[in-house]
Short mmCIF file of C-alpha atoms and ligand atoms in Angstrom, two decimals:
data_model
loop_
_atom_site.label_atom_id
_atom_site.label_comp_id
_atom_site.label_asym_id
_atom_site.label_seq_id
_atom_site.Cartn_x
_atom_site.Cartn_y
_atom_site.Cartn_z
CA MET A 1208 -4.78 12.55 4.63
CA VAL A 1209 -3.33 14.13 1.54
CA CYS A 1210 -5.10 17.15 0.07
CA GLY A 1211 -6.45 16.43 -3.42
CA SER A 1212 -5.57 19.93 -4.54
CA CYS A 1213 -2.18 20.94 -3.12
CA SER A 1214 -0.94 17.45 -2.02
CA LYS A 1215 -0.02 18.59 1.50
CA ALA A 1216 -0.66 16.01 4.19
CA SER A 1217 -3.17 18.25 5.93
CA GLY A 1218 -6.32 17.30 4.08
CA SER A 1219 -8.92 16.54 6.71
CA LEU A 1220 -11.91 18.16 4.99
CA LYS A 1221 -13.87 15.53 3.05
CA CYS A 1222 -15.89 16.22 -0.08
CA SER A 1223 -19.41 15.91 1.32
CA ARG A 1224 -20.81 14.46 -1.88
CA CYS A 1225 -18.50 11.54 -2.69
CA LYS A 1226 -16.81 11.25 0.75
CA MET A 1227 -13.64 10.21 -1.09
CA MET A 1228 -11.67 13.34 -1.88
CA THR A 1229 -10.00 15.22 0.98
CA TYR A 1230 -8.75 18.82 1.21
CA CYS A 1231 -6.95 21.21 3.58
CA ASN A 1232 -9.77 23.72 3.50
CA ARG A 1233 -12.56 25.24 1.38
CA GLU A 1234 -10.06 27.14 -0.78
CA CYS A 1235 -8.26 23.96 -1.84
CA GLN A 1236 -11.60 22.28 -2.44
CA ALA A 1237 -12.84 25.13 -4.62
CA ALA A 1238 -9.59 25.16 -6.59
CA HIS A 1239 -9.90 21.45 -7.37
CA TRP A 1240 -13.62 21.31 -8.10
CA HIS A 1241 -13.22 21.94 -11.82
CA THR A 1242 -11.26 18.65 -12.11
CA HIS A 1243 -12.98 16.71 -9.38
CA LYS A 1244 -16.59 17.32 -10.47
CA ILE A 1245 -16.11 14.91 -13.39
CA HIS A 1246 -15.64 11.98 -10.96
CA CYS A 1247 -17.54 13.22 -7.93
CA LYS A 1248 -20.65 11.11 -7.40
CA ARG A 1249 -22.70 9.91 -4.49
CA VAL A 1250 -21.29 6.58 -3.41
CA GLU A 1251 -23.08 3.36 -4.31
CA MET A 1252 -21.59 0.24 -2.77
CA SER A 1253 -20.81 -2.88 -4.78
CA PRO A 1254 -22.70 -6.07 -3.83
CA GLN A 1255 -19.29 -7.76 -3.73
CA LYS A 1256 -16.91 -7.40 -0.83
CA LEU A 1257 -13.33 -6.39 -1.37
CA GLN A 1258 -10.83 -8.98 -0.12
CA LEU A 1259 -7.77 -7.40 1.40
CA HIS A 1260 -4.97 -9.94 1.95
CA PHE A 1261 -2.31 -8.54 4.25
CA THR A 1262 1.02 -10.34 4.58
CA VAL A 1263 3.79 -9.28 6.92
CA GLY A 1264 7.45 -9.98 6.43
CA ARG A 1265 8.84 -12.57 4.09
CA SER A 1266 6.44 -15.42 4.80
CA GLY A 1267 3.41 -16.54 6.76
CA PRO A 1268 -0.28 -16.75 5.87
CA PRO A 1269 -2.06 -13.49 5.04
CA ILE A 1270 -4.57 -11.82 7.34
CA THR A 1271 -7.71 -11.30 5.24
CA PHE A 1272 -10.19 -8.45 5.64
CA HIS A 1273 -13.55 -8.19 3.85
CA GLU A 1274 -14.59 -4.64 3.11
CA ASN A 1275 -17.38 -2.75 1.41
CA ILE A 1276 -16.24 -1.12 -1.80
CA PRO A 1277 -17.92 1.55 -3.94
CA ALA A 1278 -19.33 -0.05 -7.08
CA ALA A 1279 -17.67 2.55 -9.29
CA PHE A 1280 -14.22 1.35 -8.19
CA CYS A 1281 -14.90 -2.15 -9.53
CA GLN A 1282 -15.14 -0.83 -13.09
CA ARG A 1283 -12.13 -1.19 -15.36
CA ASP A 1284 -12.19 2.52 -16.15
CA ALA A 1285 -12.40 3.63 -12.50
CA PRO A 1286 -10.54 6.92 -11.98
CA ARG A 1287 -7.17 5.91 -10.66
CA ASP A 1288 -6.54 8.94 -8.46
CA LEU A 1289 -9.65 8.11 -6.45
CA THR A 1290 -9.15 4.34 -6.28
CA SER A 1291 -5.51 4.52 -5.21
CA ARG A 1292 -6.32 7.11 -2.57
CA TRP A 1293 -9.24 5.08 -1.26
CA VAL A 1294 -7.26 1.82 -1.15
CA SER A 1295 -4.28 3.50 0.57
CA GLN A 1296 -6.57 4.89 3.26
CA LEU A 1297 -8.22 1.50 3.71
CA VAL A 1298 -4.85 -0.22 4.08
CA ASP A 1299 -3.65 2.48 6.50
CA THR A 1300 -6.63 1.87 8.74
CA HIS A 1301 -5.70 -1.83 8.99
CA GLU A 1302 -1.97 -1.34 9.33
CA GLU A 1303 -2.05 -0.85 13.08
CA GLU A 1304 -4.22 -3.90 13.64
CA VAL A 1305 -1.90 -6.00 11.50
CA LEU A 1306 1.12 -4.78 13.51
CA VAL A 1307 -0.67 -5.61 16.77
CA ARG A 1308 -1.35 -9.13 15.55
CA HIS A 1309 2.36 -9.61 15.02
CA PRO A 1310 3.58 -8.52 18.48
CA GLY A 1311 7.27 -8.09 18.98
CA ARG A 1312 7.99 -8.17 15.27
CA PRO A 1313 11.43 -6.73 14.80
CA CYS A 1314 12.47 -4.48 11.94
CA LEU A 1315 13.39 -6.80 9.05
CA TYR A 1316 16.70 -5.05 8.52
CA CYS A 1317 18.17 -4.07 11.91
CA GLY A 1318 16.19 -6.10 14.46
CA LYS A 1319 14.97 -3.10 16.50
CA PRO A 1320 11.24 -3.08 17.43
CA ALA A 1321 9.06 -2.27 14.43
CA ILE A 1322 6.88 0.85 14.56
CA LYS A 1323 5.70 0.93 10.95
CA LEU A 1324 4.81 -1.32 8.05
CA HIS A 1325 6.27 -0.40 4.70
CA THR A 1326 3.45 -1.52 2.43
CA THR A 1327 3.22 -2.34 -1.26
CA LEU A 1328 -0.15 -2.96 -2.88
CA ALA A 1329 -1.14 -5.12 -5.81
CA ILE A 1330 -4.68 -4.33 -6.84
CA THR A 1331 -7.36 -5.87 -9.08
CA LEU A 1332 -10.54 -4.07 -8.17
CA HIS A 1333 -12.34 -5.19 -11.32
CA GLY A 1334 -11.62 -8.85 -10.48
CA ASN A 1335 -14.15 -11.25 -9.00
CA PRO A 1336 -14.00 -10.68 -6.07
CA PRO A 1337 -12.20 -7.33 -6.06
CA THR A 1338 -8.83 -8.04 -4.48
CA VAL A 1339 -5.95 -6.18 -2.88
CA PHE A 1340 -2.69 -7.83 -1.83
CA ALA A 1341 -0.87 -5.71 0.74
CA MET A 1342 2.70 -6.74 1.48
CA GLY A 1343 3.95 -5.12 4.67
CA GLN A 1344 7.52 -5.12 5.89
CA PRO A 1345 8.01 -4.33 9.59
CA LEU A 1346 10.33 -1.34 9.93
CA CYS A 1347 11.97 0.56 12.80
CA THR A 1348 11.39 3.93 11.11
CA LYS A 1349 8.66 6.06 9.56
CA ASN A 1350 11.19 8.04 7.54
CA ARG A 1351 11.50 6.84 3.94
CA ASN A 1352 15.09 8.05 3.73
CA ASP A 1353 16.41 6.00 6.65
CA GLY A 1354 18.64 3.06 5.79
CA CYS A 1355 16.11 0.39 6.75
CA ALA A 1356 13.35 2.05 4.67
CA VAL A 1357 15.63 2.30 1.66
CA GLN A 1358 16.46 -1.40 1.96
CA ALA A 1359 12.75 -2.20 2.27
CA GLN A 1360 12.06 -0.41 -1.01
CA ALA A 1361 14.88 -2.32 -2.72
CA THR A 1362 13.40 -5.61 -1.46
CA ILE A 1363 10.01 -4.62 -2.86
CA ASP A 1364 11.46 -3.71 -6.23
CA GLN A 1365 13.13 -7.14 -6.37
CA GLY A 1366 10.01 -8.92 -5.11
CA LEU A 1367 7.88 -7.44 -7.86
CA GLN A 1368 10.14 -9.15 -10.41
CA SER A 1369 9.92 -12.50 -8.65
CA PRO A 1370 7.76 -15.34 -10.06
CA ASP A 1371 6.52 -15.99 -6.47
CA PHE A 1372 4.92 -12.56 -6.21
CA PRO A 1373 1.21 -13.23 -5.45
CA GLY A 1374 -0.10 -10.20 -7.29
CA ARG A 1375 1.57 -10.90 -10.63
CA GLY A 1376 -0.50 -9.56 -13.48
CA THR A 1377 -2.19 -6.96 -11.29
CA GLU A 1378 -1.68 -3.24 -11.03
CA ILE A 1379 1.04 -2.22 -8.59
CA TYR A 1380 0.73 0.82 -6.38
CA LYS A 1381 3.57 1.91 -4.14
CA ALA A 1382 1.87 3.23 -1.04
ZN1 LIG B 1716 -4.61 21.74 0.13
ZN1 LIG B 1717 -16.40 14.62 -4.37
ZN1 LIG B 1718 15.55 -1.04 11.13
#
């Protein structure tokens, strides 16, 4: 997980109070506390479940997950750094399962076996119910700079302009 202070991908220490923010170590945590303390609260869960709709490739019905979501994230003024981080982690935890449920999916661009989903998220957490659309493209690479990943990003940028895009009118996060 990404450190909330220095942004390195080595943040495995969780803030013990909110269980949302992650850090490399105590030093990074201490350095970020001045900013983080404004949003850091004990977590209260919303009575509503988050619906996570996960689609893979260009078509097919979504796989839907129902998840507990902190009540604070369902507010319109929810702090975006926390919500986007939380949603990205949630989607990451389901990515593998989604890949497994699409066995033998080839990379959309070269046809080699897919090892990764390139995911784009459209999010309305203050909706009723709170909703996330995750659009995953099967890819042969985990490296964003590889040809297939670059094409995937171009497809996403086009898709976001399309009238068929399911999350139109929502907030878009590139995960
Ligand atoms: Zn750090
Ligand atoms: Zn915290
Ligand atoms: Zn490929």
